[in-house]
PDB file of C-alpha atoms in Angstrom:
ATOM      1  CA  UNK A   1      19.191  24.655  25.002  1.00  0.00           C
ATOM      2  CA  UNK A   2      19.212  21.316  23.239  1.00  0.00           C
ATOM      3  CA  UNK A   3      20.487  20.821  19.690  1.00  0.00           C
ATOM      4  CA  UNK A   4      17.052  21.230  18.085  1.00  0.00           C
ATOM      5  CA  UNK A   5      16.552  24.542  19.858  1.00  0.00           C
ATOM      6  CA  UNK A   6      19.987  25.731  18.708  1.00  0.00           C
ATOM      7  CA  UNK A   7      19.083  24.860  15.125  1.00  0.00           C
ATOM      8  CA  UNK A   8      15.885  26.882  15.398  1.00  0.00           C
ATOM      9  CA  UNK A   9      17.839  29.778  16.875  1.00  0.00           C
ATOM     10  CA  UNK A  10      20.355  30.008  14.019  1.00  0.00           C
ATOM     11  CA  UNK A  11      17.623  29.316  11.464  1.00  0.00           C
ATOM     12  CA  UNK A  12      15.754  32.414  12.645  1.00  0.00           C
ATOM     13  CA  UNK A  13      18.958  34.474  12.744  1.00  0.00           C
ATOM     14  CA  UNK A  14      19.738  33.583   9.121  1.00  0.00           C
ATOM     15  CA  UNK A  15      16.539  35.262   7.910  1.00  0.00           C
ATOM     16  CA  UNK A  16      18.224  38.624   8.581  1.00  0.00           C
ATOM     17  CA  UNK A  17      20.687  37.840   5.767  1.00  0.00           C
ATOM     18  CA  UNK A  18      17.954  37.489   3.147  1.00  0.00           C
ATOM     19  CA  UNK A  19      17.484  40.562   0.961  1.00  0.00           C
ATOM     20  CA  UNK A  20      13.788  41.312   0.550  1.00  0.00           C
ATOM     21  CA  UNK A  21      12.485  40.895  -2.989  1.00  0.00           C
ATOM     22  CA  UNK A  22      15.367  38.741  -4.227  1.00  0.00           C
ATOM     23  CA  UNK A  23      15.937  35.042  -4.878  1.00  0.00           C
ATOM     24  CA  UNK A  24      17.603  33.169  -2.010  1.00  0.00           C
ATOM     25  CA  UNK A  25      19.832  30.110  -2.241  1.00  0.00           C
ATOM     26  CA  UNK A  26      18.746  27.347   0.129  1.00  0.00           C
ATOM     27  CA  UNK A  27      20.804  24.359   1.268  1.00  0.00           C
ATOM     28  CA  UNK A  28      19.880  21.026   2.793  1.00  0.00           C
ATOM     29  CA  UNK A  29      19.574  19.423   6.205  1.00  0.00           C
ATOM     30  CA  UNK A  30      17.801  19.676   9.527  1.00  0.00           C
ATOM     31  CA  UNK A  31      19.239  23.112  10.364  1.00  0.00           C
ATOM     32  CA  UNK A  32      18.168  24.401   6.956  1.00  0.00           C
ATOM     33  CA  UNK A  33      14.692  22.998   7.607  1.00  0.00           C
ATOM     34  CA  UNK A  34      14.540  25.408  10.563  1.00  0.00           C
ATOM     35  CA  UNK A  35      15.678  28.269   8.329  1.00  0.00           C
ATOM     36  CA  UNK A  36      12.999  27.466   5.747  1.00  0.00           C
ATOM     37  CA  UNK A  37      10.332  27.458   8.445  1.00  0.00           C
ATOM     38  CA  UNK A  38      11.614  30.789   9.823  1.00  0.00           C
ATOM     39  CA  UNK A  39      11.743  32.276   6.324  1.00  0.00           C
ATOM     40  CA  UNK A  40       8.150  31.232   5.679  1.00  0.00           C
ATOM     41  CA  UNK A  41       7.068  32.775   9.000  1.00  0.00           C
ATOM     42  CA  UNK A  42       8.787  36.061   8.139  1.00  0.00           C
ATOM     43  CA  UNK A  43       7.024  36.138   4.769  1.00  0.00           C
ATOM     44  CA  UNK A  44       3.656  35.341   6.369  1.00  0.00           C
ATOM     45  CA  UNK A  45       4.155  38.141   8.889  1.00  0.00           C
ATOM     46  CA  UNK A  46       4.997  40.614   6.131  1.00  0.00           C
ATOM     47  CA  UNK A  47       8.559  41.223   7.338  1.00  0.00           C
ATOM     48  CA  UNK A  48      10.068  40.401   3.936  1.00  0.00           C
ATOM     49  CA  UNK A  49       9.292  39.044   0.486  1.00  0.00           C
ATOM     50  CA  UNK A  50      11.278  36.743  -1.755  1.00  0.00           C
ATOM     51  CA  UNK A  51      11.129  36.342  -5.511  1.00  0.00           C
ATOM     52  CA  UNK A  52      11.768  32.646  -5.029  1.00  0.00           C
ATOM     53  CA  UNK A  53      14.430  30.184  -3.960  1.00  0.00           C
ATOM     54  CA  UNK A  54      17.031  28.011  -5.652  1.00  0.00           C
ATOM     55  CA  UNK A  55      17.165  24.733  -3.753  1.00  0.00           C
ATOM     56  CA  UNK A  56      20.038  22.263  -3.446  1.00  0.00           C
ATOM     57  CA  UNK A  57      17.909  19.147  -2.904  1.00  0.00           C
ATOM     58  CA  UNK A  58      14.530  17.556  -3.458  1.00  0.00           C
ATOM     59  CA  UNK A  59      14.048  17.534   0.304  1.00  0.00           C
ATOM     60  CA  UNK A  60      14.414  21.310   0.584  1.00  0.00           C
ATOM     61  CA  UNK A  61      12.373  21.875  -2.564  1.00  0.00           C
ATOM     62  CA  UNK A  62       9.436  19.989  -1.073  1.00  0.00           C
ATOM     63  CA  UNK A  63       9.633  21.945   2.189  1.00  0.00           C
ATOM     64  CA  UNK A  64       9.840  25.300   0.394  1.00  0.00           C
ATOM     65  CA  UNK A  65       6.890  24.451  -1.842  1.00  0.00           C
ATOM     66  CA  UNK A  66       4.874  23.256   1.153  1.00  0.00           C
ATOM     67  CA  UNK A  67       5.259  26.786   2.535  1.00  0.00           C
ATOM     68  CA  UNK A  68       4.216  28.296  -0.787  1.00  0.00           C
ATOM     69  CA  UNK A  69       7.687  29.565  -1.697  1.00  0.00           C
ATOM     70  CA  UNK A  70       8.398  29.354  -5.426  1.00  0.00           C
ATOM     71  CA  UNK A  71      11.408  27.194  -6.315  1.00  0.00           C
ATOM     72  CA  UNK A  72      13.448  28.166  -9.359  1.00  0.00           C
ATOM     73  CA  UNK A  73      15.848  26.034 -11.336  1.00  0.00           C
ATOM     74  CA  UNK A  74      19.494  27.074 -11.046  1.00  0.00           C
ATOM     75  CA  UNK A  75      19.483  27.738 -14.792  1.00  0.00           C
ATOM     76  CA  UNK A  76      16.853  30.446 -14.309  1.00  0.00           C
ATOM     77  CA  UNK A  77      19.159  32.733 -12.326  1.00  0.00           C
ATOM     78  CA  UNK A  78      22.522  34.308 -13.097  1.00  0.00           C
ATOM     79  CA  UNK A  79      23.457  34.914  -9.480  1.00  0.00           C
ATOM     80  CA  UNK A  80      22.300  35.021  -5.879  1.00  0.00           C
ATOM     81  CA  UNK A  81      23.112  37.505  -3.146  1.00  0.00           C
ATOM     82  CA  UNK A  82      23.165  34.815  -0.469  1.00  0.00           C
ATOM     83  CA  UNK A  83      23.241  31.042  -0.025  1.00  0.00           C
ATOM     84  CA  UNK A  84      22.266  29.684   3.393  1.00  0.00           C
ATOM     85  CA  UNK A  85      23.245  26.167   4.382  1.00  0.00           C
ATOM     86  CA  UNK A  86      24.502  24.077   7.271  1.00  0.00           C
ATOM     87  CA  UNK A  87      27.761  22.188   7.715  1.00  0.00           C
ATOM     88  CA  UNK A  88      28.972  18.949   9.239  1.00  0.00           C
ATOM     89  CA  UNK A  89      32.210  20.717  10.221  1.00  0.00           C
ATOM     90  CA  UNK A  90      33.559  24.245   9.873  1.00  0.00           C
ATOM     91  CA  UNK A  91      37.031  25.502  10.751  1.00  0.00           C
ATOM     92  CA  UNK A  92      38.291  28.914  11.816  1.00  0.00           C
ATOM     93  CA  UNK A  93      38.772  30.054   8.226  1.00  0.00           C
ATOM     94  CA  UNK A  94      35.277  29.152   6.986  1.00  0.00           C
ATOM     95  CA  UNK A  95      36.271  25.919   5.239  1.00  0.00           C
ATOM     96  CA  UNK A  96      33.647  23.221   5.680  1.00  0.00           C
ATOM     97  CA  UNK A  97      32.922  19.529   5.374  1.00  0.00           C
ATOM     98  CA  UNK A  98      29.437  18.964   3.973  1.00  0.00           C
ATOM     99  CA  UNK A  99      27.435  16.113   2.523  1.00  0.00           C
ATOM    100  CA  UNK A 100      25.989  14.269   5.490  1.00  0.00           C
ATOM    101  CA  UNK A 101      22.652  14.631   3.737  1.00  0.00           C
ATOM    102  CA  UNK A 102      24.121  13.423   0.401  1.00  0.00           C
ATOM    103  CA  UNK A 103      23.359  16.726  -1.379  1.00  0.00           C
ATOM    104  CA  UNK A 104      26.939  18.040  -1.626  1.00  0.00           C
ATOM    105  CA  UNK A 105      27.129  18.316  -5.411  1.00  0.00           C
ATOM    106  CA  UNK A 106      24.003  20.401  -5.772  1.00  0.00           C
ATOM    107  CA  UNK A 107      25.009  22.394  -2.716  1.00  0.00           C
ATOM    108  CA  UNK A 108      28.263  23.372  -4.422  1.00  0.00           C
ATOM    109  CA  UNK A 109      26.412  24.329  -7.599  1.00  0.00           C
ATOM    110  CA  UNK A 110      24.040  26.664  -5.752  1.00  0.00           C
ATOM    111  CA  UNK A 111      26.797  28.012  -3.498  1.00  0.00           C
ATOM    112  CA  UNK A 112      28.831  28.901  -6.572  1.00  0.00           C
ATOM    113  CA  UNK A 113      25.999  31.152  -7.768  1.00  0.00           C
ATOM    114  CA  UNK A 114      26.023  33.178  -4.563  1.00  0.00           C
ATOM    115  CA  UNK A 115      27.936  36.290  -3.559  1.00  0.00           C
ATOM    116  CA  UNK A 116      27.890  35.198   0.086  1.00  0.00           C
ATOM    117  CA  UNK A 117      27.717  31.837   1.846  1.00  0.00           C
ATOM    118  CA  UNK A 118      26.098  32.029   5.287  1.00  0.00           C
ATOM    119  CA  UNK A 119      26.691  28.849   7.270  1.00  0.00           C
ATOM    120  CA  UNK A 120      24.257  28.007  10.073  1.00  0.00           C
ATOM    121  CA  UNK A 121      25.375  25.460  12.656  1.00  0.00           C
ATOM    122  CA  UNK A 122      25.553  24.645  16.331  1.00  0.00           C
ATOM    123  CA  UNK A 123      28.791  25.161  18.233  1.00  0.00           C
ATOM    124  CA  UNK A 124      29.711  21.463  18.119  1.00  0.00           C
ATOM    125  CA  UNK A 125      30.449  21.811  14.386  1.00  0.00           C
ATOM    126  CA  UNK A 126      33.352  24.237  14.901  1.00  0.00           C
ATOM    127  CA  UNK A 127      36.701  22.396  14.673  1.00  0.00           C
ATOM    128  CA  UNK A 128      40.368  23.285  14.449  1.00  0.00           C
ATOM    129  CA  UNK A 129      41.089  20.827  11.619  1.00  0.00           C
ATOM    130  CA  UNK A 130      38.614  19.208   9.243  1.00  0.00           C
ATOM    131  CA  UNK A 131      38.374  15.437   9.146  1.00  0.00           C
ATOM    132  CA  UNK A 132      36.830  14.188  12.372  1.00  0.00           C
ATOM    133  CA  UNK A 133      33.426  13.939  10.667  1.00  0.00           C
ATOM    134  CA  UNK A 134      33.481  11.232   7.961  1.00  0.00           C
ATOM    135  CA  UNK A 135      34.184  13.011   4.668  1.00  0.00           C
ATOM    136  CA  UNK A 136      31.376  12.467   2.118  1.00  0.00           C
ATOM    137  CA  UNK A 137      32.415  12.032  -1.503  1.00  0.00           C
ATOM    138  CA  UNK A 138      29.882  11.641  -4.300  1.00  0.00           C
ATOM    139  CA  UNK A 139      31.167   9.153  -6.854  1.00  0.00           C
ATOM    140  CA  UNK A 140      30.329   7.299 -10.044  1.00  0.00           C
ATOM    141  CA  UNK A 141      29.411   3.804  -8.787  1.00  0.00           C
ATOM    142  CA  UNK A 142      31.903   1.881 -10.972  1.00  0.00           C
ATOM    143  CA  UNK A 143      34.806   3.805  -9.404  1.00  0.00           C
ATOM    144  CA  UNK A 144      34.079   2.833  -5.792  1.00  0.00           C
ATOM    145  CA  UNK A 145      36.825   0.215  -5.422  1.00  0.00           C
ATOM    146  CA  UNK A 146      39.627   2.242  -6.999  1.00  0.00           C
ATOM    147  CA  UNK A 147      38.685   5.380  -5.077  1.00  0.00           C
ATOM    148  CA  UNK A 148      38.665   3.366  -1.858  1.00  0.00           C
ATOM    149  CA  UNK A 149      42.254   2.386  -2.645  1.00  0.00           C
ATOM    150  CA  UNK A 150      43.200   6.008  -3.434  1.00  0.00           C
ATOM    151  CA  UNK A 151      41.913   7.233  -0.093  1.00  0.00           C
ATOM    152  CA  UNK A 152      43.802   4.419   1.645  1.00  0.00           C
ATOM    153  CA  UNK A 153      47.068   5.900   0.324  1.00  0.00           C
ATOM    154  CA  UNK A 154      46.156   9.097   2.237  1.00  0.00           C
ATOM    155  CA  UNK A 155      45.462   7.155   5.423  1.00  0.00           C
ATOM    156  CA  UNK A 156      41.695   7.202   4.977  1.00  0.00           C
ATOM    157  CA  UNK A 157      39.190   4.384   5.222  1.00  0.00           C
ATOM    158  CA  UNK A 158      36.379   4.749   2.681  1.00  0.00           C
ATOM    159  CA  UNK A 159      33.028   3.042   3.191  1.00  0.00           C
ATOM    160  CA  UNK A 160      30.153   3.020   0.724  1.00  0.00           C
ATOM    161  CA  UNK A 161      27.063   4.572   2.331  1.00  0.00           C
ATOM    162  CA  UNK A 162      24.584   1.718   2.166  1.00  0.00           C
ATOM    163  CA  UNK A 163      21.340   2.237   0.287  1.00  0.00           C
ATOM    164  CA  UNK A 164      22.037   5.855  -0.626  1.00  0.00           C
ATOM    165  CA  UNK A 165      21.578   7.182  -4.148  1.00  0.00           C
ATOM    166  CA  UNK A 166      21.934  10.927  -4.584  1.00  0.00           C
ATOM    167  CA  UNK A 167      19.521  13.194  -6.451  1.00  0.00           C
ATOM    168  CA  UNK A 168      22.046  12.923  -9.314  1.00  0.00           C
ATOM    169  CA  UNK A 169      22.140   9.109  -9.324  1.00  0.00           C
ATOM    170  CA  UNK A 170      25.559   8.910  -7.677  1.00  0.00           C
ATOM    171  CA  UNK A 171      26.760   6.956  -4.652  1.00  0.00           C
ATOM    172  CA  UNK A 172      28.459   8.266  -1.495  1.00  0.00           C
ATOM    173  CA  UNK A 173      31.753   7.193   0.020  1.00  0.00           C
ATOM    174  CA  UNK A 174      32.291   8.248   3.640  1.00  0.00           C
ATOM    175  CA  UNK A 175      35.987   8.546   4.451  1.00  0.00           C
ATOM    176  CA  UNK A 176      37.331   8.381   8.014  1.00  0.00           C
ATOM    177  CA  UNK A 177      40.852   8.782   9.355  1.00  0.00           C
ATOM    178  CA  UNK A 178      41.763  11.987   7.506  1.00  0.00           C
ATOM    179  CA  UNK A 179      43.251  15.190   8.858  1.00  0.00           C
ATOM    180  CA  UNK A 180      42.630  17.891   6.254  1.00  0.00           C
ATOM    181  CA  UNK A 181      45.189  20.578   7.074  1.00  0.00           C
ATOM    182  CA  UNK A 182      45.089  22.278   3.642  1.00  0.00           C
ATOM    183  CA  UNK A 183      41.417  22.166   2.586  1.00  0.00           C
ATOM    184  CA  UNK A 184      41.874  24.087  -0.690  1.00  0.00           C
ATOM    185  CA  UNK A 185      44.679  21.830  -1.944  1.00  0.00           C
ATOM    186  CA  UNK A 186      42.854  18.689  -0.783  1.00  0.00           C
ATOM    187  CA  UNK A 187      39.638  19.712  -2.549  1.00  0.00           C
ATOM    188  CA  UNK A 188      41.465  20.547  -5.787  1.00  0.00           C
ATOM    189  CA  UNK A 189      43.348  17.242  -5.748  1.00  0.00           C
ATOM    190  CA  UNK A 190      40.480  14.864  -4.956  1.00  0.00           C
ATOM    191  CA  UNK A 191      38.086  16.566  -7.369  1.00  0.00           C
ATOM    192  CA  UNK A 192      40.450  15.547 -10.196  1.00  0.00           C
ATOM    193  CA  UNK A 193      40.383  11.838  -9.393  1.00  0.00           C
ATOM    194  CA  UNK A 194      38.500   9.882 -12.073  1.00  0.00           C
ATOM    195  CA  UNK A 195      35.136   8.787 -10.745  1.00  0.00           C
ATOM    196  CA  UNK A 196      34.764  11.593  -8.202  1.00  0.00           C
ATOM    197  CA  UNK A 197      31.712  13.772  -8.828  1.00  0.00           C
ATOM    198  CA  UNK A 198      32.276  16.072  -5.828  1.00  0.00           C
ATOM    199  CA  UNK A 199      34.322  15.902  -2.652  1.00  0.00           C
ATOM    200  CA  UNK A 200      32.588  17.248   0.448  1.00  0.00           C
ATOM    201  CA  UNK A 201      35.299  19.779   1.316  1.00  0.00           C
ATOM    202  CA  UNK A 202      34.021  23.307   0.718  1.00  0.00           C
ATOM    203  CA  UNK A 203      37.152  25.458   0.434  1.00  0.00           C
ATOM    204  CA  UNK A 204      36.650  27.162  -2.915  1.00  0.00           C
ATOM    205  CA  UNK A 205      33.051  27.853  -1.877  1.00  0.00           C
ATOM    206  CA  UNK A 206      33.776  28.478   1.783  1.00  0.00           C
ATOM    207  CA  UNK A 207      31.571  30.417   4.183  1.00  0.00           C
ATOM    208  CA  UNK A 208      31.946  34.170   4.555  1.00  0.00           C
ATOM    209  CA  UNK A 209      29.719  34.176   7.654  1.00  0.00           C
ATOM    210  CA  UNK A 210      28.905  31.493  10.208  1.00  0.00           C
ATOM    211  CA  UNK A 211      25.985  31.834  12.612  1.00  0.00           C
ATOM    212  CA  UNK A 212      26.990  29.514  15.423  1.00  0.00           C
ATOM    213  CA  UNK A 213      24.398  28.533  18.015  1.00  0.00           C
ATOM    214  CA  UNK A 214      25.567  27.944  21.563  1.00  0.00           C
ATOM    215  CA  UNK A 215      24.574  28.287  25.195  1.00  0.00           C
ATOM    216  CA  UNK A 216      24.988  32.071  25.018  1.00  0.00           C
ATOM    217  CA  UNK A 217      22.892  32.468  21.855  1.00  0.00           C
ATOM    218  CA  UNK A 218      24.085  33.087  18.298  1.00  0.00           C
ATOM    219  CA  UNK A 219      27.725  33.929  17.738  1.00  0.00           C
ATOM    220  CA  UNK A 220      28.557  35.533  14.377  1.00  0.00           C
ATOM    221  CA  UNK A 221      31.886  34.542  12.826  1.00  0.00           C
ATOM    222  CA  UNK A 222      33.159  36.295   9.691  1.00  0.00           C
ATOM    223  CA  UNK A 223      35.920  35.033   7.429  1.00  0.00           C
TER     224      UNK A 223
END
């Protein structure tokens, strides 16, 4: 199977983690697009119902609404049973790098509402150590130069993602050259740097389940 087919495979598998009648948390990205389509098909076929969705991006909101799924504001819910999203990298403990789609801040907000994070990804995203994928960091624009210098002290090279403005009005630095051996400590440290809105390491809000698509089908990893 090619990568698009793997995304469709894990997108369909993730529907089984949605509790009928409840509100579901929905992430962002091409793999999540496949989940949204599979969720809509399950609803149309009468296999489940949802009370609505809390979305982490305008992109996902538009796709959900196109399928007739009601989108709620995060402030309208006090909790979610499940949040389903992709990852740019995931390690063997469920820690992730996210933000390739520039929605990392809202993704963390929605993930923090959920009892369970279900990550959907293809097998190429599973790594031993985070850092091969450029680390996205949402920042306040005026802090770009000083944050670039801060990452340089860690051995990282930060590059401003050209032409990208997040749904929150922030900018994105992509940082290469890092080896993130202690994701929780790294996330806690970088999140305190002035000018950082959110770092794209998901350790505090790590995955509890990963549905990993590969040549042999969907492998379920639990953490």
